[in-house]
Amino acid sequence: MVGVGPGSVPSPDDAAAVVARLRERVAEEQRRAARAAEIAARYEEQSAVGPDYLRSLNTRMAVLHWQMQARHRMSAALQEVHAIRMEAWADGRGPAFRPVFMSAVAAAMGVGSAAATLRGRRLAAVVTAASDALARAAHDLEVALGEGPAVTAMTAGVPVSAVGDSLPDRWPLYGPAIGELGVRAVVAVPLRHASGCIGTLCAYSPEPVLLDSVIASAGRVADAVTHTMLLSPPDPTTSGAVRDVPLFDESDYQAIVHQAAGMVAVQFGCGIDDAEHLLRARAFADSLPVEEVALSVLRQETRLD
């Protein structure tokens, strides 16, 4: 899996190396897109002039390679946007906070907030990347309540969306709660590969409408993220913070929650999964982000009773 681990978050001083690596990845994705387009065009020519018994095969191969071209072009676009934002931040021209890759993903889908989740066999194995605090809060709601767009998309293996009044109709607990965060529309798309669904990509909008372009973009972004970032082999020639594109660069957030869950597990004599449930339930009850509750637990300012 791509990403940087806790403690390896780049500072403005070494962000230039991260930007350089991103630009290398952009160039590579563009080369792969061009190559896929060449192959697709060749198969199209062969399907038009070749023998009848090969036309169906050549047509399918052309479609496959056009899909690969779109996948690599989207990946290049996402990484280029992130490189631009990272560069601006390092030069002091951007926001004070370090840009996260998921903010580029949200922009590509035409929404303000987005979250990507990889799901393991246990709750504690869940890894989430979020564009901002709203996206993290939306994810935490799903974990605490056990329902929502990511849960549905992961279970059914198909895209799901809901807007306005249909939110509480579809998810009786999650719908009203997400509305209190100011979210009026959601879309979730499975992250799929040959062996099945490995996670979800969710987009959140404050407007009670979802344009067809948003839903279509979500599908294209999910495909690119899955096949060019999550499933691509690591580059053995690089190391450290520059090793890979930081898709899951919120790993410090994950570490904080996991460490606090360890303390709660000791307190209650329960497993890590149950401890994380308790943390998220407390955060939901107090209307606080789960990482804020986790930090308070780690500082021994809060004790769950």
mmCIF file of C-alpha atoms in Angstrom:
data_model
loop_
_atom_site.group_PDB
_atom_site.id
_atom_site.type_symbol
_atom_site.label_atom_id
_atom_site.label_comp_id
_atom_site.label_asym_id
_atom_site.label_seq_id
_atom_site.Cartn_x
_atom_site.Cartn_y
_atom_site.Cartn_z
ATOM 1 C CA MET A 1 0.000 0.000 0.000
ATOM 2 C CA VAL A 2 1.269 3.460 -0.748
ATOM 3 C CA GLY A 3 1.718 6.126 1.844
ATOM 4 C CA VAL A 4 4.085 7.454 4.445
ATOM 5 C CA GLY A 5 4.173 6.113 7.965
ATOM 6 C CA PRO A 6 3.940 7.992 11.247
ATOM 7 C CA GLY A 7 6.893 10.276 11.795
ATOM 8 C CA SER A 8 7.727 10.551 8.082
ATOM 9 C CA VAL A 9 5.423 13.453 7.222
ATOM 10 C CA PRO A 10 7.459 15.829 5.029
ATOM 11 C CA SER A 11 8.320 19.330 6.228
ATOM 12 C CA PRO A 12 8.533 22.345 3.896
ATOM 13 C CA ASP A 13 12.289 21.751 3.702
ATOM 14 C CA ASP A 14 12.026 18.258 2.226
ATOM 15 C CA ALA A 15 8.723 18.777 0.407
ATOM 16 C CA ALA A 16 10.760 19.530 -2.742
ATOM 17 C CA ALA A 17 11.807 15.873 -2.839
ATOM 18 C CA VAL A 18 8.196 14.780 -2.523
ATOM 19 C CA VAL A 19 7.161 17.158 -5.315
ATOM 20 C CA ALA A 20 9.955 15.834 -7.529
ATOM 21 C CA ARG A 21 8.803 12.260 -6.910
ATOM 22 C CA LEU A 22 5.210 13.236 -7.688
ATOM 23 C CA ARG A 23 6.294 14.823 -10.951
ATOM 24 C CA GLU A 24 8.192 11.636 -11.839
ATOM 25 C CA ARG A 25 5.014 9.668 -11.240
ATOM 26 C CA VAL A 26 3.015 12.140 -13.351
ATOM 27 C CA ALA A 27 5.420 11.714 -16.268
ATOM 28 C CA GLU A 28 5.326 7.931 -15.915
ATOM 29 C CA GLU A 29 1.528 7.840 -15.824
ATOM 30 C CA GLN A 30 1.403 10.051 -18.912
ATOM 31 C CA ARG A 31 3.767 7.690 -20.733
ATOM 32 C CA ARG A 32 1.627 4.726 -19.772
ATOM 33 C CA ALA A 33 -1.495 6.525 -20.952
ATOM 34 C CA ALA A 34 0.109 7.302 -24.302
ATOM 35 C CA ARG A 35 1.256 3.708 -24.699
ATOM 36 C CA ALA A 36 -2.225 2.369 -23.875
ATOM 37 C CA ALA A 37 -3.739 4.739 -26.453
ATOM 38 C CA GLU A 38 -1.316 3.501 -29.124
ATOM 39 C CA ILE A 39 -2.203 -0.116 -28.425
ATOM 40 C CA ALA A 40 -5.937 0.650 -28.355
ATOM 41 C CA ALA A 41 -5.739 2.415 -31.721
ATOM 42 C CA ARG A 42 -3.864 -0.535 -33.218
ATOM 43 C CA TYR A 43 -6.508 -2.990 -32.011
ATOM 44 C CA GLU A 44 -9.222 -0.754 -33.466
ATOM 45 C CA GLU A 45 -7.483 -0.832 -36.849
ATOM 46 C CA GLN A 46 -7.155 -4.619 -36.683
ATOM 47 C CA SER A 47 -10.828 -5.020 -35.788
ATOM 48 C CA ALA A 48 -11.782 -3.046 -38.890
ATOM 49 C CA VAL A 49 -9.609 -4.895 -41.421
ATOM 50 C CA GLY A 50 -8.845 -8.246 -39.818
ATOM 51 C CA PRO A 51 -10.684 -11.555 -40.223
ATOM 52 C CA ASP A 52 -14.203 -11.793 -38.826
ATOM 53 C CA TYR A 53 -13.327 -14.357 -36.157
ATOM 54 C CA LEU A 54 -10.829 -11.909 -34.584
ATOM 55 C CA ARG A 55 -12.924 -8.754 -34.737
ATOM 56 C CA SER A 56 -14.721 -9.347 -31.450
ATOM 57 C CA LEU A 57 -11.437 -10.025 -29.636
ATOM 58 C CA ASN A 58 -9.736 -6.991 -31.157
ATOM 59 C CA THR A 59 -12.683 -4.791 -30.231
ATOM 60 C CA ARG A 60 -12.601 -5.973 -26.618
ATOM 61 C CA MET A 61 -8.855 -5.393 -26.435
ATOM 62 C CA ALA A 62 -9.291 -1.883 -27.820
ATOM 63 C CA VAL A 63 -11.907 -1.082 -25.167
ATOM 64 C CA LEU A 64 -9.659 -2.489 -22.423
ATOM 65 C CA HIS A 65 -6.702 -0.339 -23.445
ATOM 66 C CA TRP A 66 -8.824 2.796 -23.774
ATOM 67 C CA GLN A 67 -9.905 2.143 -20.194
ATOM 68 C CA MET A 68 -6.264 1.796 -19.175
ATOM 69 C CA GLN A 69 -5.473 5.078 -20.893
ATOM 70 C CA ALA A 70 -8.239 6.858 -18.959
ATOM 71 C CA ARG A 71 -7.004 5.268 -15.720
ATOM 72 C CA HIS A 72 -3.436 6.499 -16.183
ATOM 73 C CA ARG A 73 -4.525 9.961 -17.314
ATOM 74 C CA MET A 74 -6.667 10.373 -14.211
ATOM 75 C CA SER A 75 -3.819 9.187 -11.991
ATOM 76 C CA ALA A 76 -1.476 11.708 -13.612
ATOM 77 C CA ALA A 77 -3.990 14.512 -13.132
ATOM 78 C CA LEU A 78 -4.506 13.698 -9.445
ATOM 79 C CA GLN A 79 -0.802 13.600 -8.719
ATOM 80 C CA GLU A 80 -0.136 16.798 -10.667
ATOM 81 C CA VAL A 81 -2.751 18.689 -8.643
ATOM 82 C CA HIS A 82 -1.231 17.386 -5.428
ATOM 83 C CA ALA A 83 2.276 18.345 -6.588
ATOM 84 C CA ILE A 84 1.131 21.898 -7.369
ATOM 85 C CA ARG A 85 -0.489 22.274 -3.953
ATOM 86 C CA MET A 86 2.482 20.759 -2.132
ATOM 87 C CA GLU A 87 4.871 23.057 -3.988
ATOM 88 C CA ALA A 88 2.797 26.131 -3.155
ATOM 89 C CA TRP A 89 2.692 25.120 0.506
ATOM 90 C CA ALA A 90 6.458 24.603 0.657
ATOM 91 C CA ASP A 91 7.048 28.027 -0.931
ATOM 92 C CA GLY A 92 4.695 29.746 1.501
ATOM 93 C CA ARG A 93 2.174 30.551 -1.237
ATOM 94 C CA GLY A 94 -0.428 28.044 -0.119
ATOM 95 C CA PRO A 95 -2.371 27.409 3.081
ATOM 96 C CA ALA A 96 -0.594 27.118 6.408
ATOM 97 C CA PHE A 97 -1.441 23.404 6.700
ATOM 98 C CA ARG A 98 0.257 20.708 4.651
ATOM 99 C CA PRO A 99 -1.973 19.684 1.743
ATOM 100 C CA VAL A 100 -3.174 16.087 1.757
ATOM 101 C CA PHE A 101 -3.622 13.999 -1.352
ATOM 102 C CA MET A 102 -7.305 13.414 -0.666
ATOM 103 C CA SER A 103 -7.997 17.126 -1.162
ATOM 104 C CA ALA A 104 -6.863 16.676 -4.771
ATOM 105 C CA VAL A 105 -9.143 13.649 -5.038
ATOM 106 C CA ALA A 106 -12.093 15.690 -3.761
ATOM 107 C CA ALA A 107 -11.360 18.447 -6.276
ATOM 108 C CA ALA A 108 -11.225 15.917 -9.119
ATOM 109 C CA MET A 109 -14.697 14.704 -8.188
ATOM 110 C CA GLY A 110 -16.059 18.243 -7.943
ATOM 111 C CA VAL A 111 -16.870 18.128 -4.218
ATOM 112 C CA GLY A 112 -15.475 19.781 -1.112
ATOM 113 C CA SER A 113 -14.703 16.675 0.941
ATOM 114 C CA ALA A 114 -13.789 13.048 0.289
ATOM 115 C CA ALA A 115 -12.559 9.981 2.135
ATOM 116 C CA ALA A 116 -11.033 6.694 0.988
ATOM 117 C CA THR A 117 -11.194 3.617 3.189
ATOM 118 C CA LEU A 118 -9.406 0.281 2.963
ATOM 119 C CA ARG A 119 -11.086 -2.425 4.995
ATOM 120 C CA GLY A 120 -9.390 -5.451 6.497
ATOM 121 C CA ARG A 121 -10.984 -8.387 8.269
ATOM 122 C CA ARG A 122 -11.131 -6.474 11.551
ATOM 123 C CA LEU A 123 -12.242 -2.943 12.368
ATOM 124 C CA ALA A 124 -8.770 -2.183 13.706
ATOM 125 C CA ALA A 125 -7.366 -2.994 10.259
ATOM 126 C CA VAL A 126 -9.363 -0.183 8.649
ATOM 127 C CA VAL A 127 -7.222 2.563 7.133
ATOM 128 C CA THR A 128 -8.835 5.841 6.125
ATOM 129 C CA ALA A 129 -7.553 8.903 4.292
ATOM 130 C CA ALA A 130 -9.647 12.067 4.481
ATOM 131 C CA SER A 131 -9.472 15.411 2.757
ATOM 132 C CA ASP A 132 -10.492 17.389 5.837
ATOM 133 C CA ALA A 133 -12.120 17.257 9.270
ATOM 134 C CA LEU A 134 -15.614 16.956 7.788
ATOM 135 C CA ALA A 135 -14.667 13.854 5.805
ATOM 136 C CA ARG A 136 -13.079 12.280 8.893
ATOM 137 C CA ALA A 137 -16.184 13.059 10.952
ATOM 138 C CA ALA A 138 -18.396 11.523 8.263
ATOM 139 C CA HIS A 139 -16.296 8.359 8.310
ATOM 140 C CA ASP A 140 -16.378 8.206 12.111
ATOM 141 C CA LEU A 141 -20.170 8.454 12.029
ATOM 142 C CA GLU A 142 -20.365 5.351 9.852
ATOM 143 C CA VAL A 143 -18.098 3.415 12.192
ATOM 144 C CA ALA A 144 -20.029 4.508 15.280
ATOM 145 C CA LEU A 145 -23.473 3.915 13.784
ATOM 146 C CA GLY A 146 -22.718 0.891 11.622
ATOM 147 C CA GLU A 147 -24.484 2.297 8.571
ATOM 148 C CA GLY A 148 -23.878 4.783 5.783
ATOM 149 C CA PRO A 149 -22.781 5.030 2.145
ATOM 150 C CA ALA A 150 -19.346 3.437 2.565
ATOM 151 C CA VAL A 151 -20.810 0.512 4.512
ATOM 152 C CA THR A 152 -23.502 -0.005 1.863
ATOM 153 C CA ALA A 153 -21.105 0.316 -1.082
ATOM 154 C CA MET A 154 -18.618 -2.068 0.534
ATOM 155 C CA THR A 155 -21.300 -4.641 1.342
ATOM 156 C CA ALA A 156 -23.167 -4.471 -1.960
ATOM 157 C CA GLY A 157 -20.099 -3.883 -4.107
ATOM 158 C CA VAL A 158 -21.895 -1.215 -6.157
ATOM 159 C CA PRO A 159 -21.936 2.609 -6.156
ATOM 160 C CA VAL A 160 -24.525 4.254 -3.909
ATOM 161 C CA SER A 161 -25.710 7.843 -3.602
ATOM 162 C CA ALA A 162 -28.318 9.836 -1.739
ATOM 163 C CA VAL A 163 -29.315 13.497 -1.551
ATOM 164 C CA GLY A 164 -31.484 15.688 0.663
ATOM 165 C CA ASP A 165 -34.451 13.966 2.272
ATOM 166 C CA SER A 166 -33.409 10.572 0.899
ATOM 167 C CA LEU A 167 -30.437 10.495 3.296
ATOM 168 C CA PRO A 168 -32.490 9.734 6.461
ATOM 169 C CA ASP A 169 -34.835 7.540 4.417
ATOM 170 C CA ARG A 170 -31.924 5.342 3.360
ATOM 171 C CA TRP A 171 -29.921 5.448 6.597
ATOM 172 C CA PRO A 172 -32.212 6.281 9.573
ATOM 173 C CA LEU A 173 -29.340 6.928 11.986
ATOM 174 C CA TYR A 174 -26.580 8.132 9.688
ATOM 175 C CA GLY A 175 -28.782 10.378 7.527
ATOM 176 C CA PRO A 176 -29.851 12.845 10.260
ATOM 177 C CA ALA A 177 -26.384 12.761 11.836
ATOM 178 C CA ILE A 178 -24.564 13.590 8.597
ATOM 179 C CA GLY A 179 -27.079 16.375 8.011
ATOM 180 C CA GLU A 180 -25.971 17.970 11.278
ATOM 181 C CA LEU A 181 -22.461 18.164 9.805
ATOM 182 C CA GLY A 182 -23.849 20.191 6.906
ATOM 183 C CA VAL A 183 -23.694 17.367 4.361
ATOM 184 C CA ARG A 184 -26.672 17.213 1.996
ATOM 185 C CA ALA A 185 -25.452 14.710 -0.591
ATOM 186 C CA VAL A 186 -23.142 11.691 -0.577
ATOM 187 C CA VAL A 187 -21.811 9.219 -3.101
ATOM 188 C CA ALA A 188 -19.739 6.113 -2.372
ATOM 189 C CA VAL A 189 -17.935 3.987 -4.955
ATOM 190 C CA PRO A 190 -16.269 0.616 -4.266
ATOM 191 C CA LEU A 191 -12.527 0.275 -4.765
ATOM 192 C CA ARG A 192 -12.589 -2.903 -6.818
ATOM 193 C CA HIS A 193 -10.039 -5.215 -8.361
ATOM 194 C CA ALA A 194 -9.989 -8.792 -9.639
ATOM 195 C CA SER A 195 -10.377 -10.411 -6.220
ATOM 196 C CA GLY A 196 -13.228 -8.194 -5.064
ATOM 197 C CA CYS A 197 -13.906 -4.995 -3.165
ATOM 198 C CA ILE A 198 -11.049 -3.721 -0.997
ATOM 199 C CA GLY A 199 -12.565 -0.448 0.176
ATOM 200 C CA THR A 200 -14.592 2.596 -0.769
ATOM 201 C CA LEU A 201 -14.239 6.154 -1.984
ATOM 202 C CA CYS A 202 -16.815 8.607 -0.606
ATOM 203 C CA ALA A 203 -17.626 12.161 -1.644
ATOM 204 C CA TYR A 204 -19.608 14.661 0.446
ATOM 205 C CA SER A 205 -21.385 17.804 -0.729
ATOM 206 C CA PRO A 206 -23.173 20.618 1.133
ATOM 207 C CA GLU A 207 -25.610 20.977 -1.769
ATOM 208 C CA PRO A 208 -28.750 18.751 -1.893
ATOM 209 C CA VAL A 209 -27.944 17.621 -5.424
ATOM 210 C CA LEU A 210 -25.454 15.321 -7.099
ATOM 211 C CA LEU A 211 -24.599 16.086 -10.696
ATOM 212 C CA ASP A 212 -24.119 13.135 -13.028
ATOM 213 C CA SER A 213 -20.575 14.425 -13.568
ATOM 214 C CA VAL A 214 -19.774 13.952 -9.872
ATOM 215 C CA ILE A 215 -20.952 10.342 -9.858
ATOM 216 C CA ALA A 216 -19.080 9.607 -13.106
ATOM 217 C CA SER A 217 -15.922 11.290 -11.819
ATOM 218 C CA ALA A 218 -16.110 9.308 -8.591
ATOM 219 C CA GLY A 219 -16.067 6.085 -10.593
ATOM 220 C CA ARG A 220 -13.080 7.184 -12.698
ATOM 221 C CA VAL A 221 -11.134 8.394 -9.680
ATOM 222 C CA ALA A 222 -11.846 5.180 -7.753
ATOM 223 C CA ASP A 223 -10.610 3.105 -10.686
ATOM 224 C CA ALA A 224 -7.425 5.151 -11.011
ATOM 225 C CA VAL A 225 -6.715 5.131 -7.274
ATOM 226 C CA THR A 226 -7.228 1.371 -7.037
ATOM 227 C CA HIS A 227 -5.183 0.260 -10.023
ATOM 228 C CA THR A 228 -2.400 2.849 -10.277
ATOM 229 C CA MET A 229 -1.786 3.565 -6.586
ATOM 230 C CA LEU A 230 -3.112 0.881 -4.258
ATOM 231 C CA LEU A 231 -2.259 -2.125 -6.419
ATOM 232 C CA SER A 232 0.903 -0.847 -8.100
ATOM 233 C CA PRO A 233 4.156 -2.411 -6.829
ATOM 234 C CA PRO A 234 6.448 -0.167 -4.758
ATOM 235 C CA ASP A 235 9.475 1.405 -6.411
ATOM 236 C CA PRO A 236 12.570 -0.303 -4.919
ATOM 237 C CA THR A 237 14.814 2.606 -5.952
ATOM 238 C CA THR A 238 13.259 5.084 -3.530
ATOM 239 C CA SER A 239 12.873 5.190 0.238
ATOM 240 C CA GLY A 240 11.587 7.262 3.130
ATOM 241 C CA ALA A 241 9.005 10.002 2.719
ATOM 242 C CA VAL A 242 9.591 10.130 -1.032
ATOM 243 C CA ARG A 243 8.979 6.413 -1.572
ATOM 244 C CA ASP A 244 5.462 6.631 -2.929
ATOM 245 C CA VAL A 245 2.608 9.010 -3.528
ATOM 246 C CA PRO A 246 1.111 9.778 -0.090
ATOM 247 C CA LEU A 247 -2.437 8.601 -0.674
ATOM 248 C CA PHE A 248 -2.871 7.538 2.929
ATOM 249 C CA ASP A 249 -0.852 10.421 4.382
ATOM 250 C CA GLU A 250 -3.203 10.700 7.354
ATOM 251 C CA SER A 251 -1.387 7.813 9.019
ATOM 252 C CA ASP A 252 -0.512 9.904 12.087
ATOM 253 C CA TYR A 253 -4.256 10.318 12.645
ATOM 254 C CA GLN A 254 -4.644 6.539 12.454
ATOM 255 C CA ALA A 255 -1.767 6.043 14.885
ATOM 256 C CA ILE A 256 -3.279 8.447 17.438
ATOM 257 C CA VAL A 257 -6.608 6.611 17.405
ATOM 258 C CA HIS A 258 -4.908 3.209 17.611
ATOM 259 C CA GLN A 259 -2.677 4.258 20.523
ATOM 260 C CA ALA A 260 -5.636 5.662 22.436
ATOM 261 C CA ALA A 261 -7.563 2.453 21.732
ATOM 262 C CA GLY A 262 -4.696 0.540 23.336
ATOM 263 C CA MET A 263 -5.074 2.559 26.528
ATOM 264 C CA VAL A 264 -8.843 2.073 26.520
ATOM 265 C CA ALA A 265 -8.383 -1.672 25.923
ATOM 266 C CA VAL A 266 -6.182 -1.878 29.045
ATOM 267 C CA GLN A 267 -8.684 0.173 31.049
ATOM 268 C CA PHE A 268 -11.658 -2.015 30.178
ATOM 269 C CA GLY A 269 -9.871 -5.309 29.592
ATOM 270 C CA CYS A 270 -11.277 -5.561 26.069
ATOM 271 C CA GLY A 271 -9.901 -5.992 22.572
ATOM 272 C CA ILE A 272 -8.654 -3.195 20.310
ATOM 273 C CA ASP A 273 -11.732 -3.439 18.083
ATOM 274 C CA ASP A 274 -14.086 -2.887 21.036
ATOM 275 C CA ALA A 275 -11.855 -0.097 22.360
ATOM 276 C CA GLU A 276 -12.049 1.748 19.034
ATOM 277 C CA HIS A 277 -15.828 1.366 19.122
ATOM 278 C CA LEU A 278 -15.857 2.977 22.571
ATOM 279 C CA LEU A 279 -13.686 5.875 21.400
ATOM 280 C CA ARG A 280 -15.867 6.559 18.378
ATOM 281 C CA ALA A 281 -19.060 6.245 20.412
ATOM 282 C CA ARG A 282 -17.704 8.804 22.901
ATOM 283 C CA ALA A 283 -16.743 11.125 20.055
ATOM 284 C CA PHE A 284 -20.216 10.796 18.555
ATOM 285 C CA ALA A 285 -21.916 11.428 21.897
ATOM 286 C CA ASP A 286 -19.780 14.528 22.551
ATOM 287 C CA SER A 287 -20.029 15.792 18.933
ATOM 288 C CA LEU A 288 -16.224 15.807 18.681
ATOM 289 C CA PRO A 289 -13.793 14.431 16.078
ATOM 290 C CA VAL A 290 -12.519 11.025 17.153
ATOM 291 C CA GLU A 291 -8.886 12.170 16.978
ATOM 292 C CA GLU A 292 -9.663 14.946 19.492
ATOM 293 C CA VAL A 293 -11.076 12.407 21.931
ATOM 294 C CA ALA A 294 -8.115 10.098 21.254
ATOM 295 C CA LEU A 295 -5.608 12.879 21.977
ATOM 296 C CA SER A 296 -7.439 13.716 25.191
ATOM 297 C CA VAL A 297 -7.212 10.066 26.249
ATOM 298 C CA LEU A 298 -3.495 9.925 25.430
ATOM 299 C CA ARG A 299 -2.903 13.083 27.485
ATOM 300 C CA GLN A 300 -4.898 11.467 30.328
ATOM 301 C CA GLU A 301 -7.344 14.374 30.221
ATOM 302 C CA THR A 302 -10.260 12.066 29.400
ATOM 303 C CA ARG A 303 -11.094 8.680 30.865
ATOM 304 C CA LEU A 304 -13.907 6.666 29.351
ATOM 305 C CA ASP A 305 -16.355 5.441 32.017
#
